[in-house]
Coordinates of C-alpha atoms and ligand atoms in Angstrom, one line a residue:
M1 CA 16.0 -10.6 -1.1
R2 CA 13.2 -8.1 -0.8
K3 CA 13.6 -6.9 2.8
V4 CA 10.9 -4.9 4.6
T5 CA 11.7 -4.0 8.2
V6 CA 8.4 -3.9 10.0
A7 CA 7.6 -2.3 13.3
G8 CA 4.5 -3.5 15.1
A9 CA 3.5 -0.5 17.2
Q10 CA 1.4 -2.0 20.0
L11 CA -0.5 0.5 22.0
G12 CA -1.3 0.3 25.7
P13 CA -4.8 1.3 26.8
I14 CA -6.5 4.5 25.6
Q15 CA -9.0 5.7 28.2
R16 CA -12.4 7.0 27.2
D17 CA -11.5 10.6 28.0
E18 CA -8.1 10.6 26.3
P19 CA -8.1 13.0 23.4
R20 CA -7.1 11.8 20.0
A21 CA -4.3 14.3 19.9
E22 CA -2.6 12.7 23.0
V23 CA -2.9 9.3 21.4
V24 CA -1.3 10.7 18.2
T25 CA 1.6 12.0 20.3
R26 CA 2.1 8.5 21.7
M27 CA 2.0 7.1 18.2
L28 CA 4.6 9.6 16.9
I29 CA 7.0 8.6 19.7
L30 CA 6.6 5.0 18.5
M31 CA 7.2 6.1 14.9
D32 CA 10.4 7.8 15.9
E33 CA 11.5 4.7 17.7
A34 CA 10.6 2.7 14.7
K35 CA 12.8 4.9 12.5
Q36 CA 15.7 4.5 14.9
A37 CA 15.2 0.7 14.5
G38 CA 15.4 1.0 10.7
A39 CA 11.7 0.3 10.0
D40 CA 10.3 0.7 6.5
L41 CA 6.7 0.1 7.7
I42 CA 4.8 0.7 10.9
V43 CA 1.6 -1.1 11.9
F44 CA -0.8 0.3 14.5
P45 CA -3.8 -1.5 16.0
E46 CA -7.5 -1.6 15.2
L47 CA -9.4 1.6 16.2
A48 CA -6.0 3.0 17.2
L49 CA -7.1 6.6 17.9
T50 CA -9.6 6.1 20.7
T51 CA -10.7 3.7 23.4
F52 CA -12.5 0.6 22.1
F53 CA -15.9 2.5 22.1
P54 CA -18.0 -0.5 21.0
R55 CA -17.9 -1.7 24.6
W56 CA -20.2 1.2 25.5
Y57 CA -23.9 1.3 24.8
M58 CA -24.9 4.6 23.1
E59 CA -28.2 5.7 21.6
D60 CA -27.4 9.3 20.6
S61 CA -26.3 9.4 17.0
A62 CA -24.1 12.6 17.6
E63 CA -22.3 10.8 20.5
I64 CA -21.8 7.7 18.3
D65 CA -20.5 9.8 15.4
S66 CA -18.0 11.6 17.7
W67 CA -16.0 8.4 17.7
F68 CA -15.7 8.3 13.9
E69 CA -13.3 10.0 11.5
R70 CA -15.0 11.8 8.6
E71 CA -11.9 12.0 6.6
M72 CA -8.4 10.5 6.6
P73 CA -6.0 12.2 7.1
N74 CA -7.7 14.9 9.1
A75 CA -6.4 17.7 11.3
V76 CA -5.6 15.4 14.2
T77 CA -4.1 12.5 12.2
R78 CA -2.2 14.5 9.6
P79 CA 1.0 14.5 11.7
L80 CA 1.1 10.7 11.5
F81 CA 1.1 10.9 7.7
E82 CA 3.7 13.7 7.6
R83 CA 6.0 11.9 10.0
A84 CA 5.7 8.7 8.1
A85 CA 6.6 10.5 4.9
R86 CA 9.5 12.3 6.6
H87 CA 10.8 8.9 7.8
G88 CA 10.2 7.2 4.5
M89 CA 8.0 4.7 6.3
G90 CA 4.8 3.0 5.2
M91 CA 1.9 2.8 7.7
Y92 CA -1.1 0.7 8.6
L93 CA -3.7 2.5 10.7
G94 CA -7.0 1.3 12.0
Y95 CA -9.8 3.7 12.8
A96 CA -13.6 4.2 12.7
E97 CA -14.7 5.6 9.4
L98 CA -17.8 7.7 8.7
T99 CA -18.3 8.1 5.0
P100 CA -19.7 11.3 3.4
D101 CA -22.9 9.5 2.7
G102 CA -23.3 8.3 6.3
H103 CA -22.0 4.8 6.4
H104 CA -20.0 3.5 9.4
F105 CA -17.2 1.1 9.1
N106 CA -14.4 -0.4 11.2
S107 CA -11.6 0.5 8.7
S108 CA -7.9 0.5 8.1
I109 CA -5.6 2.2 5.5
I110 CA -2.2 1.4 4.2
A111 CA 0.0 4.4 3.3
D112 CA 3.2 4.0 1.3
R113 CA 6.6 5.5 2.1
T114 CA 5.5 9.0 0.8
G115 CA 2.6 9.0 3.3
A116 CA 0.0 8.6 0.4
I117 CA -2.9 6.3 1.1
V118 CA -2.7 3.4 -1.3
G119 CA -5.2 1.0 0.1
M120 CA -8.3 0.9 2.3
Y121 CA -10.0 -2.1 4.0
R122 CA -13.3 -2.3 5.9
K123 CA -13.7 -5.0 8.5
V124 CA -15.8 -7.9 7.2
H125 CA -16.3 -10.2 10.3
L126 CA -17.9 -8.0 12.9
P127 CA -18.2 -9.8 16.2
G128 CA -20.6 -9.0 19.1
H129 CA -24.1 -7.9 19.2
A130 CA -26.4 -5.1 17.9
E131 CA -28.4 -4.8 21.1
F132 CA -27.6 -4.1 24.7
D133 CA -28.1 -7.1 27.0
P134 CA -28.0 -6.4 30.8
E135 CA -27.3 -10.2 31.3
R136 CA -23.9 -9.9 29.6
A137 CA -20.9 -9.3 31.8
F138 CA -19.7 -6.8 29.3
Q139 CA -20.9 -5.5 26.0
H140 CA -19.3 -5.9 22.6
L141 CA -21.5 -3.9 20.3
E142 CA -19.6 -3.8 17.0
K143 CA -22.7 -4.9 15.1
R144 CA -24.6 -1.9 16.5
Y145 CA -22.1 0.7 15.4
F146 CA -20.6 -0.7 12.2
E147 CA -21.8 -2.2 8.9
P148 CA -19.9 -5.2 7.5
G149 CA -17.2 -4.1 5.2
D150 CA -18.1 -3.8 1.5
L151 CA -14.6 -4.0 -0.1
G152 CA -13.7 -7.7 0.3
F153 CA -10.1 -8.6 0.8
P154 CA -8.0 -6.9 -1.9
V155 CA -4.2 -6.8 -2.0
W156 CA -2.0 -3.9 -3.0
R157 CA 1.2 -3.9 -4.9
T158 CA 3.3 -1.3 -3.0
M159 CA 6.6 -0.9 -1.3
D160 CA 8.1 -3.7 -3.6
G161 CA 5.7 -6.3 -2.3
I162 CA 2.1 -7.5 -2.2
F163 CA 0.2 -6.4 1.0
G164 CA -3.2 -7.2 2.4
M165 CA -5.2 -6.0 5.4
C166 CA -7.7 -7.4 7.9
I167 CA -8.9 -6.4 11.3
C168 CA -9.1 -8.3 14.6
N169 CA -11.9 -10.9 14.4
D170 CA -11.1 -11.5 10.7
R171 CA -7.9 -13.3 11.8
R172 CA -10.0 -16.2 13.2
W173 CA -11.4 -16.9 9.7
P174 CA -9.3 -19.0 7.3
E175 CA -11.2 -17.5 4.4
T176 CA -9.7 -14.1 5.3
Y177 CA -6.2 -15.3 4.6
R178 CA -7.1 -17.6 1.8
V179 CA -8.7 -14.8 -0.3
M180 CA -5.6 -12.8 0.0
G181 CA -3.4 -15.8 -0.4
L182 CA -5.1 -16.6 -3.8
Q183 CA -4.0 -13.1 -4.9
G184 CA -0.4 -13.8 -3.9
V185 CA -0.3 -11.8 -0.7
E186 CA 3.2 -11.6 0.9
M187 CA 2.4 -9.7 4.0
V188 CA -0.9 -9.4 5.9
L189 CA -1.3 -6.4 8.3
L190 CA -3.8 -6.6 11.0
G191 CA -4.7 -4.7 14.2
Y192 CA -6.8 -6.0 17.1
N193 CA -8.6 -5.2 20.4
T194 CA -9.2 -8.5 22.1
P195 CA -10.8 -8.7 25.6
S196 CA -8.7 -10.9 27.9
V197 CA -11.7 -12.8 28.9
N198 CA -14.5 -14.3 26.7
S199 CA -17.7 -12.9 28.2
Q200 CA -19.6 -16.0 27.0
N201 CA -17.1 -18.5 28.4
S202 CA -15.5 -17.6 31.7
A203 CA -13.0 -20.5 31.3
E204 CA -11.4 -18.6 28.4
G205 CA -9.1 -16.2 30.1
P206 CA -5.9 -14.4 28.9
E207 CA -3.8 -17.5 28.3
R208 CA -6.3 -19.2 26.0
R209 CA -7.0 -15.9 24.2
L210 CA -3.2 -15.5 23.6
F211 CA -3.1 -19.1 22.4
H212 CA -6.0 -18.5 19.9
N213 CA -4.3 -15.3 18.7
R214 CA -1.1 -17.1 18.0
L215 CA -2.9 -20.2 16.5
S216 CA -5.0 -18.2 14.0
V217 CA -2.2 -15.9 12.9
Q218 CA 0.4 -18.7 12.6
A219 CA -2.0 -20.9 10.7
G220 CA -3.0 -18.1 8.4
A221 CA 0.7 -17.4 7.7
Y222 CA 1.8 -21.0 7.1
Q223 CA -1.2 -22.1 5.1
N224 CA -0.8 -19.2 2.7
S225 CA 3.0 -18.8 2.9
T226 CA 2.8 -15.1 3.9
W227 CA 4.2 -12.9 6.6
V228 CA 1.5 -11.8 9.1
V229 CA 2.0 -8.7 11.4
A230 CA -0.6 -8.6 14.1
V231 CA -0.7 -5.7 16.5
A232 CA -2.8 -5.2 19.6
K233 CA -4.3 -2.4 21.6
A234 CA -3.7 -3.9 25.1
G235 CA -4.0 -3.4 28.8
I236 CA -6.8 -2.2 31.0
E237 CA -8.9 0.2 29.1
D238 CA -11.9 1.8 30.8
G239 CA -11.6 -0.9 33.4
F240 CA -11.7 -3.7 30.9
P241 CA -8.5 -5.9 30.3
M242 CA -7.3 -6.7 26.8
I243 CA -4.6 -9.0 25.7
G244 CA -1.3 -7.9 24.2
G245 CA 0.8 -10.5 22.4
S246 CA 1.4 -8.5 19.2
L247 CA 3.5 -10.7 16.9
I248 CA 5.2 -11.0 13.6
V249 CA 5.0 -14.4 12.0
N250 CA 7.0 -15.7 9.1
P251 CA 5.7 -17.6 6.0
E252 CA 6.5 -20.9 7.8
G253 CA 4.2 -19.9 10.6
R254 CA 6.9 -19.3 13.1
I255 CA 6.8 -16.4 15.5
M256 CA 9.8 -14.1 14.9
V257 CA 9.0 -11.6 17.6
E258 CA 6.3 -11.1 20.2
A259 CA 5.4 -8.2 22.5
K260 CA 6.2 -8.7 26.2
T261 CA 4.0 -6.1 27.8
E262 CA 0.5 -4.7 27.6
A263 CA 1.8 -1.1 27.1
D264 CA 3.0 1.0 24.2
E265 CA 5.7 -1.3 22.8
L266 CA 7.5 -1.7 19.5
I267 CA 8.3 -5.1 18.0
V268 CA 10.6 -5.1 15.0
H269 CA 11.7 -7.7 12.4
A270 CA 13.4 -7.5 9.1
C271 CA 11.1 -9.5 6.8
D272 CA 12.3 -11.0 3.5
L273 CA 9.3 -11.0 1.2
D274 CA 11.1 -13.5 -1.0
A275 CA 10.8 -16.0 1.9
T276 CA 7.1 -16.4 0.8
L277 CA 8.1 -17.9 -2.5
F278 CA 9.2 -21.4 -1.4
G279 CA 5.8 -22.3 0.2
K280 CA 3.9 -20.6 -2.7
R281 CA 5.8 -22.7 -5.3
T282 CA 5.6 -26.0 -3.5
I283 CA 3.0 -27.3 -1.0
F284 CA 0.8 -24.2 -1.3
D285 CA 0.8 -23.9 -5.1
F286 CA -2.9 -23.2 -5.4
A287 CA -3.0 -23.6 -9.2
R288 CA -1.7 -27.2 -9.0
H289 CA -3.0 -28.6 -5.8
R290 CA -6.3 -27.0 -4.9
R291 CA -9.5 -29.1 -5.4
I292 CA -12.2 -26.4 -5.7
E293 CA -14.8 -29.0 -6.7
H294 CA -14.8 -30.1 -3.0
Y295 CA -15.1 -26.7 -1.4
G296 CA -18.7 -25.8 -2.3
L297 CA -19.8 -25.7 1.3
I298 CA -17.4 -22.9 2.0
C299 CA -19.5 -20.6 -0.2
S300 CA -22.9 -21.7 1.2
Q301 CA -24.6 -19.1 3.5
T302 CA -25.1 -21.4 6.5
G303 CA -23.2 -24.1 8.1
A304 CA -24.4 -26.8 10.5
I305 CA -24.1 -25.1 13.9
P306 CA -25.4 -27.4 16.7
P307 CA -28.5 -25.9 18.3
A308 CA -28.2 -24.6 21.9
P309 CA -29.4 -27.1 24.5
Ligands
CDV401 N1 -12.4 -6.4 18.1 C1 -12.6 -7.7 17.9 O1 -13.0 -8.1 16.8 N2 -12.6 -8.5 18.9 C2 -12.9 -9.9 18.9 C3 -13.4 -10.4 20.2 C4 -14.7 -9.8 20.5 C5 -13.6 -11.9 20.2 C6 -11.7 -10.7 18.5 O2 -11.8 -11.6 17.6 O3 -10.6 -10.6 19.1

């Protein structure tokens, strides 16, 4: 048995004027609770240090860059890494990354139990728009502020297991899990910020959004025989509601624990990485059962999307 006790550290809303240092204080409280609960690894949401700023239209590049981290760790986030090391706890953290040569990514890192960063991921599937549209009920401008990730979906051998990362909208894409599954991933860590209502389909409210969250995470876990830990930033942020529903799903696709609130809340589960092996060796033995000669369309650039009426 290779046991990793994971704490999903859901964050409640972070308002636009809430300084990063205050958010870090909230995160440290969750880290201490996680330690009390025996956690080996803590998972924070996407863009965990600030409000979900891509909902705001900005033109001024200095204002835009103020939402980004130029290095990780930095003065404000170093306490997270130090506390993780003191607790002997790994960490997944999502944040907006501004590289030294001026590139903007929606990124995450995984640090090991010494607090050292061992892996970095940059969000591939950026939802939303690049331009402001006054007709939309609310804006989701990720394509305006971020470039698509350029690192693919690697996995990392650390903490006695094989770990992968993705971010929010990535979880809706089977390819995300499959690329990691083909590398033997045993635990996928992912953070998200999901509005409670689909701005392009008013029928899609919180219940359906929670359903799709569970559906995509459970399917990804089962079909690749991996643990998935999905963690929200939730609640009413800057006046806009976001779903909670953070969850830890086992390699059979079953939910082991799910958040009950839309506030700062810890969900904890002792995950056995060896529980991934049965599925990987039987129904999802990719080497024996896959039929890649039939999957060419997956790699084509366009699919057949019905035209708008
Ligand atoms: N941050 C996100 O990627 N949010 C998307 C919303 C816009 C659909 C998501 O997939 O949850």
